[in-house]
Amino acid sequence: MSKLRKEKGIVLRSFKYGETSLILDILTENFGLKSFIIQSVRKAKSRTSPSSVQLMAAVDIDFYLKEDTELFQLKEIRSNRLWISIYSDMRKIAMSMYMAEVTRKVVNKYENHSEIYDLLSVSLEMLENSHHAWSLHLWYTVHLKVYSGFSLIQKKIGSDQFYDIRSGDILNVPPNHGFYFDEKMMQLLRELEQLPIEQIDEVIMGRNLKNNMLDNLLEYFKIHIHNFNNIQSLDVLKTVFE
């Protein structure tokens, strides 16, 4: 028997289903990432606001929790926080697209759903309100890695050594495949892991270094997370910051 539940969530993906319905992937506060169908939402007289089904919409949902199903029926969805700059600034749009995609690929592999929900919530608030948080997506990826159970903060390497991301070995020469952290990158990882989000505006990092760090972190996810494939929004993210 299905039970009506009330829950907070963040929309990570939305796509059309049939003529008038939508399927939404929503990161919920207590149940992790779930897929929902909402019917008749694309009709002209629908009571559902378009803002509540946008990517990264912060929402309250009423849904029917039913066992042995992967697609849940949404009774109602309502925005509980309206984003303005996230939907109007091209850089923030690209950052939010990236954050939604990487979260969707990571979150259900682990049980600490509420921590990742909280991490994404505070990150979106910072993205909305800050004018200089252009390293937030890197900070978010580092902390998503930590919440997912992977931390490199204990790894110590020398000035002429390299941490091979694929093998986990510490080498005296860079690996041929190009995915490694040198001493400078490892120090930046430690600093970002320990940095409060309120200080993200203070992070100043060159574009090439930021891109290399991001590429290496995503390669790290590919190794440790089954079926973690390429991030489609990554090219868009890099392009808007060129």
XYZ file of C-alpha atoms in Angstrom:
242
model
C 0.000 0.000 0.000
C 1.382 3.410 -0.964
C 1.778 6.167 1.627
C 1.647 9.908 0.997
C 4.947 11.521 1.996
C 6.074 15.132 2.248
C 9.701 15.841 1.495
C 12.163 18.541 0.487
C 14.171 18.088 -2.677
C 16.290 19.571 -5.455
C 15.525 18.854 -9.118
C 18.581 17.351 -10.826
C 17.003 16.439 -14.160
C 13.706 16.944 -15.981
C 12.521 15.430 -19.250
C 9.271 15.089 -21.145
C 7.162 11.952 -20.937
C 4.222 11.542 -23.253
C 2.287 14.616 -24.344
C 1.681 16.327 -21.002
C 3.811 14.642 -18.326
C 7.333 15.069 -16.965
C 9.755 12.715 -15.302
C 11.902 14.392 -12.671
C 15.045 13.135 -10.968
C 14.938 14.766 -7.544
C 17.537 14.589 -4.788
C 15.372 14.270 -1.685
C 16.504 15.172 1.804
C 15.853 11.748 3.344
C 15.341 9.235 0.525
C 18.248 10.043 -1.790
C 17.830 10.393 -5.536
C 14.407 9.291 -6.757
C 12.606 9.464 -10.098
C 9.103 10.922 -10.126
C 6.383 11.270 -12.720
C 4.052 14.247 -12.618
C 1.113 14.131 -14.978
C -0.677 16.881 -16.919
C 2.010 19.359 -15.900
C 2.504 20.597 -19.484
C -1.137 21.458 -20.030
C -2.043 25.131 -20.444
C -4.134 25.155 -17.265
C -1.740 23.147 -15.114
C -1.536 24.256 -11.487
C 2.152 23.348 -11.347
C 4.457 26.345 -11.693
C 7.159 25.966 -14.386
C 9.702 27.266 -11.860
C 9.181 24.190 -9.679
C 10.309 21.746 -12.372
C 13.411 23.623 -13.565
C 16.900 22.216 -13.125
C 18.116 22.847 -9.562
C 14.697 24.026 -8.363
C 14.478 23.766 -4.565
C 11.097 22.189 -3.917
C 8.634 20.717 -1.462
C 7.008 17.569 -2.810
C 4.064 15.378 -1.886
C 4.457 11.899 -3.328
C 3.263 8.360 -2.907
C 5.937 6.096 -1.432
C 5.467 2.595 -2.772
C 7.747 -0.407 -2.471
C 9.126 -2.266 -5.474
C 8.993 0.681 -7.862
C 11.632 2.936 -9.375
C 9.194 5.613 -10.560
C 7.125 7.401 -7.925
C 3.908 9.340 -8.455
C 4.103 13.041 -7.570
C 0.908 14.474 -6.140
C 2.211 18.029 -5.865
C 5.451 19.974 -6.259
C 6.077 23.537 -5.033
C 9.120 25.801 -5.105
C 10.409 26.722 -1.660
C 13.254 28.946 -2.871
C 13.334 30.974 -6.087
C 16.711 31.347 -7.776
C 17.365 34.497 -9.796
C 21.060 34.815 -10.643
C 21.458 31.036 -11.049
C 18.994 31.172 -13.951
C 20.231 34.440 -15.495
C 24.058 34.384 -15.312
C 25.567 32.100 -17.978
C 28.473 31.121 -15.741
C 26.131 30.186 -12.910
C 23.863 28.295 -15.302
C 26.860 26.235 -16.465
C 28.032 25.653 -12.890
C 24.583 24.511 -11.770
C 24.284 22.163 -14.773
C 27.624 20.613 -13.870
C 26.781 20.312 -10.168
C 23.444 18.668 -10.963
C 25.026 16.124 -13.297
C 27.932 15.126 -11.067
C 25.612 14.851 -8.046
C 23.219 12.624 -9.955
C 26.063 10.267 -10.873
C 27.441 10.054 -7.337
C 24.683 10.337 -4.764
C 22.896 6.991 -4.825
C 26.111 5.023 -4.490
C 26.218 5.972 -0.806
C 23.901 6.115 2.177
C 24.591 9.622 3.482
C 21.894 11.201 1.310
C 20.975 13.950 3.767
C 24.581 15.170 4.016
C 24.897 15.457 0.249
C 21.482 17.151 0.081
C 22.674 19.688 2.676
C 25.951 20.160 0.792
C 24.118 20.912 -2.446
C 21.632 23.211 -0.685
C 24.289 25.428 0.892
C 26.282 25.408 -2.354
C 23.274 26.664 -4.320
C 22.673 29.415 -1.769
C 26.288 30.499 -2.137
C 26.072 30.343 -5.937
C 22.911 32.458 -5.900
C 24.216 35.145 -3.548
C 27.912 35.430 -4.400
C 29.392 37.582 -7.157
C 32.854 35.996 -7.079
C 32.439 32.272 -6.255
C 33.909 31.103 -9.557
C 35.727 28.192 -7.910
C 32.577 26.910 -6.210
C 32.123 23.993 -8.625
C 35.647 22.792 -7.795
C 35.035 23.218 -4.042
C 31.763 21.326 -4.437
C 33.434 18.447 -6.300
C 36.113 18.155 -3.613
C 33.508 18.052 -0.844
C 31.263 15.684 -2.777
C 34.268 13.368 -2.955
C 34.741 13.635 0.815
C 31.054 13.015 1.588
C 31.174 10.031 -0.736
C 33.865 8.468 1.424
C 37.017 9.419 -0.485
C 39.551 11.780 1.042
C 43.088 12.439 -0.120
C 43.899 14.701 2.800
C 46.132 12.070 4.453
C 48.218 11.489 1.333
C 51.662 13.046 1.695
C 53.974 13.506 -1.279
C 57.278 15.289 -1.750
C 58.074 18.224 -3.995
C 59.293 15.961 -6.805
C 56.647 13.266 -6.449
C 53.278 12.566 -8.058
C 50.138 10.806 -6.856
C 48.934 8.500 -9.643
C 45.137 8.757 -9.615
C 44.590 5.497 -11.473
C 46.966 3.251 -9.524
C 47.003 5.057 -6.178
C 50.809 4.926 -6.183
C 53.220 7.724 -5.332
C 55.710 8.076 -8.196
C 58.927 9.953 -8.874
C 57.874 10.770 -12.447
C 54.436 11.742 -13.821
C 52.451 8.764 -15.200
C 52.058 8.616 -18.966
C 48.247 8.762 -18.831
C 48.410 12.294 -17.382
C 46.012 11.856 -14.457
C 47.937 12.735 -11.310
C 48.210 15.230 -8.477
C 51.542 16.913 -7.864
C 52.515 18.497 -4.545
C 50.841 21.826 -5.398
C 47.580 20.138 -6.369
C 47.581 17.974 -3.229
C 48.069 21.074 -1.101
C 45.162 22.784 -2.874
C 42.986 19.714 -2.274
C 43.753 19.848 1.442
C 42.984 23.550 1.563
C 39.687 23.117 -0.295
C 38.653 20.184 1.919
C 39.193 22.335 5.009
C 37.873 25.609 3.568
C 34.450 26.779 4.835
C 32.101 27.585 1.975
C 31.749 31.139 3.310
C 35.361 31.762 2.249
C 35.034 30.442 -1.302
C 35.119 33.996 -2.699
C 38.719 34.235 -1.482
C 39.891 31.371 -3.705
C 41.773 32.703 -6.721
C 42.965 30.059 -9.147
C 44.109 30.113 -12.760
C 41.817 28.569 -15.369
C 44.278 25.864 -16.453
C 44.985 24.732 -12.907
C 41.277 24.687 -12.092
C 40.488 22.625 -15.195
C 43.304 20.167 -14.447
C 42.104 19.752 -10.876
C 38.554 19.154 -12.056
C 39.597 16.644 -14.738
C 41.657 14.706 -12.207
C 38.885 14.639 -9.611
C 36.414 13.328 -12.176
C 38.918 10.663 -13.225
C 39.147 9.717 -9.547
C 35.360 9.278 -9.471
C 35.480 7.125 -12.617
C 37.911 4.749 -10.939
C 36.041 4.436 -7.661
C 32.392 4.637 -8.767
C 30.853 2.002 -11.007
C 29.332 3.384 -14.225
C 30.566 6.918 -13.557
C 31.022 8.049 -17.158
C 31.856 11.362 -18.810
C 30.223 14.547 -17.535
C 28.395 15.977 -20.553
C 28.144 19.493 -19.094
C 31.889 19.782 -18.459
C 32.710 21.219 -21.900
C 30.041 23.900 -21.488
C 31.414 24.756 -18.057
C 34.943 25.157 -19.382
C 33.778 27.182 -22.397
C 31.940 29.862 -20.409
C 35.064 30.520 -18.339
C 37.411 30.880 -21.317
